[in-house]
């Protein structure tokens, strides 16, 4: 558990180990690690609210000051976390939730703005009433809210924001989000969501019933390959971000790109059949991908 967090908040932060990308690895300066973990804790809390994955017992709802009985109302909880977020940006404000309290010092140190944090809430609000992506452009618009703000916050925390880096970062983050959706097709469908663009499903002759099978048929695998190729192209577009920085930040950003590439390689190694379960890269594969990224982009 991370020092200074309450038990349920520590459980949220521990999910960082299961992401496709390094959140706050040991080699970063301690202040960066603390602030990146604070950003991650906020993002993970918002996602857990949107996915209905909060720890049972209603502790988070109570901490956020949600109305009694609102523990199962995701939109009400998203409203409550937005209210608590506003306290972070209000002079003299006192956030209620420990993960928001942990975020406040990072916001002050780096003069972070509310926009990226509000976008993450907007993405999860969207998930409550929009359950399909008609077109690829709709998926990209969703990633603009759900993934790209995280990369922009990493640049802000490390003091390396520039228009070109933001553009490259957006490409990497969108690629990571699409890759995660490909890994989690079955899990997302169980939640009532399909992030595969409907126009692409029609093009490849894939029906939602095909996604409910234990394994993917040839049409499903061809569709997954198509979307994986798109994610790989986005990673290639964003990869020069690595070479635009130096020092330990270069290692971190190489880890982001490598995490996506290793995950896509795991999907390919599974024959693009993601329905039995999320294909995950091994630690060795991640390290090799990171070394290759540094050689190519460094």
Coordinates of C-alpha atoms in Angstrom, one line a residue:
X1 CA 0.0 0.0 0.0
X2 CA 1.2 3.5 -0.8
X3 CA 2.2 5.4 2.3
X4 CA -0.3 8.0 3.5
X5 CA -3.4 6.4 1.9
X6 CA -6.4 4.8 3.6
X7 CA -6.8 1.1 2.9
X8 CA -9.5 1.4 0.2
X9 CA -7.5 4.1 -1.6
X10 CA -4.4 1.9 -1.4
X11 CA -6.3 -0.8 -3.2
X12 CA -7.1 1.6 -6.0
X13 CA -3.5 2.6 -6.4
X14 CA -2.3 -1.0 -6.4
X15 CA -4.2 -1.5 -9.7
X16 CA -1.3 0.4 -11.4
X17 CA 0.6 -2.8 -11.5
X18 CA -1.9 -4.3 -14.0
X19 CA -1.8 -1.5 -16.6
X20 CA -0.2 -1.9 -20.0
X21 CA 2.1 1.0 -19.3
X22 CA 4.4 2.0 -16.3
X23 CA 2.6 4.4 -14.1
X24 CA 5.4 5.7 -11.8
X25 CA 8.4 3.4 -12.0
X26 CA 11.1 3.4 -9.4
X27 CA 13.7 5.1 -11.6
X28 CA 11.8 8.4 -11.7
X29 CA 12.6 11.2 -9.2
X30 CA 10.6 10.8 -6.0
X31 CA 8.5 14.0 -6.5
X32 CA 7.5 12.9 -10.0
X33 CA 6.6 9.5 -8.7
X34 CA 4.4 10.9 -6.0
X35 CA 2.6 13.3 -8.3
X36 CA 2.1 10.8 -11.1
X37 CA 0.6 8.3 -8.6
X38 CA -1.7 11.0 -7.4
X39 CA -2.9 11.6 -11.0
X40 CA -3.3 7.9 -11.5
X41 CA -5.2 7.5 -8.3
X42 CA -7.7 10.1 -9.4
X43 CA -8.0 8.6 -12.9
X44 CA -8.5 5.1 -11.5
X45 CA -11.1 6.3 -9.0
X46 CA -13.1 7.9 -11.8
X47 CA -12.9 4.8 -14.0
X48 CA -13.8 2.6 -11.1
X49 CA -16.9 4.7 -10.5
X50 CA -17.8 4.6 -14.2
X51 CA -17.3 0.8 -14.4
X52 CA -19.1 0.1 -11.1
X53 CA -15.9 -1.3 -9.7
X54 CA -15.7 0.5 -6.4
X55 CA -15.0 -1.5 -3.3
X56 CA -18.2 -2.8 -1.7
X57 CA -19.5 -1.1 1.4
X58 CA -20.1 2.4 0.1
X59 CA -17.0 3.9 1.7
X60 CA -16.0 5.9 -1.4
X61 CA -19.6 7.2 -1.8
X62 CA -19.6 8.4 1.8
X63 CA -16.2 10.0 1.5
X64 CA -17.3 11.9 -1.6
X65 CA -20.4 13.2 0.2
X66 CA -22.9 11.5 -2.1
X67 CA -26.4 11.4 -1.0
X68 CA -27.4 8.3 1.2
X69 CA -28.3 5.4 -1.0
X70 CA -26.4 6.8 -4.0
X71 CA -23.7 4.2 -3.8
X72 CA -25.0 2.4 -6.9
X73 CA -25.8 5.5 -8.9
X74 CA -22.8 6.0 -11.1
X75 CA -23.9 9.3 -12.5
X76 CA -24.5 10.6 -9.0
X77 CA -21.1 9.5 -7.9
X78 CA -19.5 11.1 -10.9
X79 CA -21.2 14.3 -9.9
X80 CA -19.9 13.9 -6.4
X81 CA -16.3 13.3 -7.6
X82 CA -16.6 16.4 -9.8
X83 CA -17.7 18.4 -6.8
X84 CA -14.7 17.1 -4.8
X85 CA -12.4 17.9 -7.7
X86 CA -13.7 21.5 -7.7
X87 CA -12.5 21.7 -4.1
X88 CA -9.0 20.9 -5.3
X89 CA -9.0 23.9 -7.5
X90 CA -10.7 26.3 -5.1
X91 CA -8.3 28.3 -2.9
X92 CA -8.7 27.1 0.6
X93 CA -10.8 24.2 -0.6
X94 CA -10.7 20.9 1.4
X95 CA -11.3 17.8 -0.7
X96 CA -13.2 15.0 1.1
X97 CA -11.8 11.9 -0.6
X98 CA -8.2 10.9 0.3
X99 CA -7.3 10.4 -3.4
X100 CA -8.4 13.9 -4.1
X101 CA -6.5 15.2 -1.1
X102 CA -3.4 13.5 -2.5
X103 CA -4.0 15.2 -5.8
X104 CA -4.1 18.7 -4.5
X105 CA -0.3 19.1 -3.8
X106 CA 0.4 18.0 -7.4
X107 CA -2.1 20.5 -8.8
X108 CA -0.4 23.3 -6.8
X109 CA 3.2 22.3 -7.6
X110 CA 2.6 22.1 -11.4
X111 CA -0.2 24.6 -11.7
X112 CA -2.4 21.9 -13.3
X113 CA -5.7 23.0 -14.8
X114 CA -9.1 21.4 -14.3
X115 CA -9.7 20.5 -18.0
X116 CA -7.9 17.1 -18.2
X117 CA -9.5 15.9 -15.0
X118 CA -13.0 17.0 -16.1
X119 CA -12.5 15.2 -19.4
X120 CA -11.9 11.9 -17.6
X121 CA -15.2 12.4 -15.8
X122 CA -16.9 13.3 -19.1
X123 CA -15.7 10.0 -20.6
X124 CA -17.2 8.0 -17.8
X125 CA -20.5 9.9 -18.0
X126 CA -20.5 9.0 -21.7
X127 CA -20.1 5.4 -20.8
X128 CA -23.3 5.4 -18.8
X129 CA -25.5 6.2 -21.8
X130 CA -23.5 5.6 -24.9
X131 CA -22.6 1.9 -25.3
X132 CA -21.6 1.6 -28.9
X133 CA -19.3 3.4 -31.3
X134 CA -20.9 3.8 -34.7
X135 CA -17.7 4.9 -36.4
X136 CA -13.9 4.9 -35.9
X137 CA -14.1 8.7 -35.5
X138 CA -16.4 8.2 -32.5
X139 CA -13.9 5.9 -30.9
X140 CA -11.2 8.5 -31.4
X141 CA -13.4 11.2 -29.9
X142 CA -14.0 9.0 -26.9
X143 CA -10.2 8.4 -26.5
X144 CA -9.8 12.2 -26.6
X145 CA -11.7 12.3 -23.3
X146 CA -10.7 9.0 -21.7
X147 CA -7.0 8.5 -22.5
X148 CA -5.4 11.6 -23.9
X149 CA -5.8 13.7 -20.8
X150 CA -3.5 11.3 -18.9
X151 CA -0.6 11.8 -21.3
X152 CA -1.1 15.6 -21.2
X153 CA -1.0 15.5 -17.4
X154 CA 2.3 13.4 -17.5
X155 CA 3.8 16.2 -19.7
X156 CA 2.5 18.8 -17.3
X157 CA 3.9 17.1 -14.2
X158 CA 7.3 16.7 -15.9
X159 CA 7.4 20.2 -17.2
X160 CA 7.8 19.1 -20.9
X161 CA 4.5 20.3 -22.5
X162 CA 4.8 21.6 -26.0
X163 CA 2.2 21.5 -28.9
X164 CA 4.2 18.9 -30.8
X165 CA 4.7 16.7 -27.7
X166 CA 1.0 16.9 -26.9
X167 CA 0.2 15.8 -30.5
X168 CA 2.5 12.8 -30.2
X169 CA 1.3 12.0 -26.7
X170 CA -2.3 12.0 -27.8
X171 CA -1.4 9.5 -30.5
X172 CA 0.3 7.2 -28.0
X173 CA -2.5 7.4 -25.4
X174 CA -5.2 6.8 -28.0
X175 CA -3.3 3.7 -29.2
X176 CA -3.0 2.4 -25.6
X177 CA -6.7 2.9 -25.1
X178 CA -7.7 1.1 -28.3
X179 CA -5.3 -1.7 -27.5
X180 CA -6.9 -2.1 -24.0
X181 CA -10.3 -2.2 -25.6
X182 CA -9.1 -5.0 -27.9
X183 CA -7.8 -7.0 -25.0
X184 CA -11.1 -6.5 -23.1
X185 CA -13.7 -7.1 -25.8
X186 CA -15.3 -9.9 -23.8
X187 CA -15.2 -8.0 -20.5
X188 CA -16.6 -4.8 -22.0
X189 CA -19.4 -6.8 -23.7
X190 CA -20.3 -8.2 -20.3
X191 CA -20.7 -4.6 -19.1
X192 CA -23.0 -3.9 -22.1
X193 CA -20.4 -2.0 -24.1
X194 CA -18.8 -2.6 -27.5
X195 CA -16.0 -0.2 -28.4
X196 CA -15.3 -1.9 -31.8
X197 CA -16.7 0.5 -34.4
X198 CA -20.0 -0.7 -35.7
X199 CA -19.0 0.3 -39.3
X200 CA -16.0 -2.0 -39.0
X201 CA -18.0 -4.8 -37.6
X202 CA -20.4 -4.6 -40.5
X203 CA -17.4 -4.4 -43.0
X204 CA -16.0 -7.6 -41.6
X205 CA -19.3 -9.4 -41.1
X206 CA -19.1 -9.5 -37.3
X207 CA -22.2 -9.6 -35.2
X208 CA -22.4 -9.0 -31.5
X209 CA -23.4 -12.7 -31.0
X210 CA -20.0 -13.5 -32.5
X211 CA -18.3 -11.6 -29.6
X212 CA -20.2 -13.7 -27.1
X213 CA -18.6 -17.0 -28.2
X214 CA -15.7 -18.6 -26.2
X215 CA -13.3 -18.1 -29.1
X216 CA -13.2 -15.7 -32.0
X217 CA -14.1 -16.9 -35.5
X218 CA -12.1 -15.9 -38.5
X219 CA -14.2 -12.7 -39.0
X220 CA -13.7 -11.6 -35.5
X221 CA -10.0 -12.2 -35.6
X222 CA -9.7 -10.3 -38.9
X223 CA -11.6 -7.3 -37.3
X224 CA -9.3 -7.4 -34.3
X225 CA -6.2 -7.5 -36.6
X226 CA -7.6 -4.4 -38.4
X227 CA -8.1 -2.4 -35.3
X228 CA -4.7 -3.6 -33.9
X229 CA -3.0 -2.3 -37.1
X230 CA -4.7 1.1 -36.5
X231 CA -3.4 1.2 -32.9
X232 CA 0.1 0.2 -34.1
X233 CA 0.1 3.1 -36.7
X234 CA -0.9 5.5 -33.9
X235 CA 2.0 4.2 -31.7
X236 CA 4.4 4.7 -34.6
X237 CA 3.1 8.3 -35.1
X238 CA 3.5 9.1 -31.4
X239 CA 6.8 7.3 -30.8
X240 CA 9.1 10.2 -31.7
X241 CA 7.9 11.7 -28.4
X242 CA 10.5 9.5 -26.8
X243 CA 13.3 11.1 -28.7
X244 CA 12.1 14.6 -27.9
X245 CA 13.0 14.3 -24.2
X246 CA 16.0 13.1 -22.2
X247 CA 17.0 11.4 -19.0
X248 CA 14.7 9.3 -17.0
X249 CA 11.6 10.8 -18.7
X250 CA 12.8 9.2 -21.9
X251 CA 12.7 5.8 -20.1
X252 CA 9.2 6.5 -18.9
X253 CA 7.9 7.5 -22.3
X254 CA 9.6 4.6 -23.9
X255 CA 7.8 2.4 -21.4
X256 CA 4.5 3.8 -22.5
X257 CA 5.2 3.1 -26.2
X258 CA 6.7 -0.3 -25.4
X259 CA 3.7 -1.3 -23.3
X260 CA 1.4 -0.7 -26.3
X261 CA 3.7 -2.5 -28.7
X262 CA 4.1 -5.5 -26.4
X263 CA 0.4 -5.7 -25.8
X264 CA -0.2 -5.7 -29.5
X265 CA 2.4 -8.4 -30.0
X266 CA 0.6 -10.5 -27.4
X267 CA -2.7 -10.0 -29.3
X268 CA -1.0 -11.1 -32.5
X269 CA 0.6 -14.1 -30.8
X270 CA -2.9 -15.2 -29.7
X271 CA -3.9 -15.2 -33.4
X272 CA -5.9 -12.0 -32.7
X273 CA -8.4 -14.2 -30.7
X274 CA -9.1 -12.0 -27.7
X275 CA -12.3 -13.6 -26.6
X276 CA -10.9 -16.4 -24.3
X277 CA -9.3 -13.6 -22.2
X278 CA -7.1 -10.6 -22.5
X279 CA -3.7 -11.5 -24.1
X280 CA -1.0 -10.0 -21.9
X281 CA 2.7 -9.6 -22.6
X282 CA 5.3 -11.1 -20.3
X283 CA 7.7 -8.9 -18.3
X284 CA 10.5 -10.1 -20.6
X285 CA 8.5 -9.0 -23.7
X286 CA 7.9 -5.6 -22.1
X287 CA 11.6 -5.1 -21.4
X288 CA 12.6 -6.2 -24.9
X289 CA 10.0 -3.8 -26.4
X290 CA 11.3 -1.0 -24.3
X291 CA 14.9 -1.6 -25.3
X292 CA 13.8 -1.7 -29.0
X293 CA 11.9 1.5 -28.6
X294 CA 14.9 3.3 -27.1
X295 CA 17.2 2.0 -29.9
X296 CA 14.7 3.2 -32.5
X297 CA 13.6 6.5 -31.0
X298 CA 16.4 7.5 -28.6

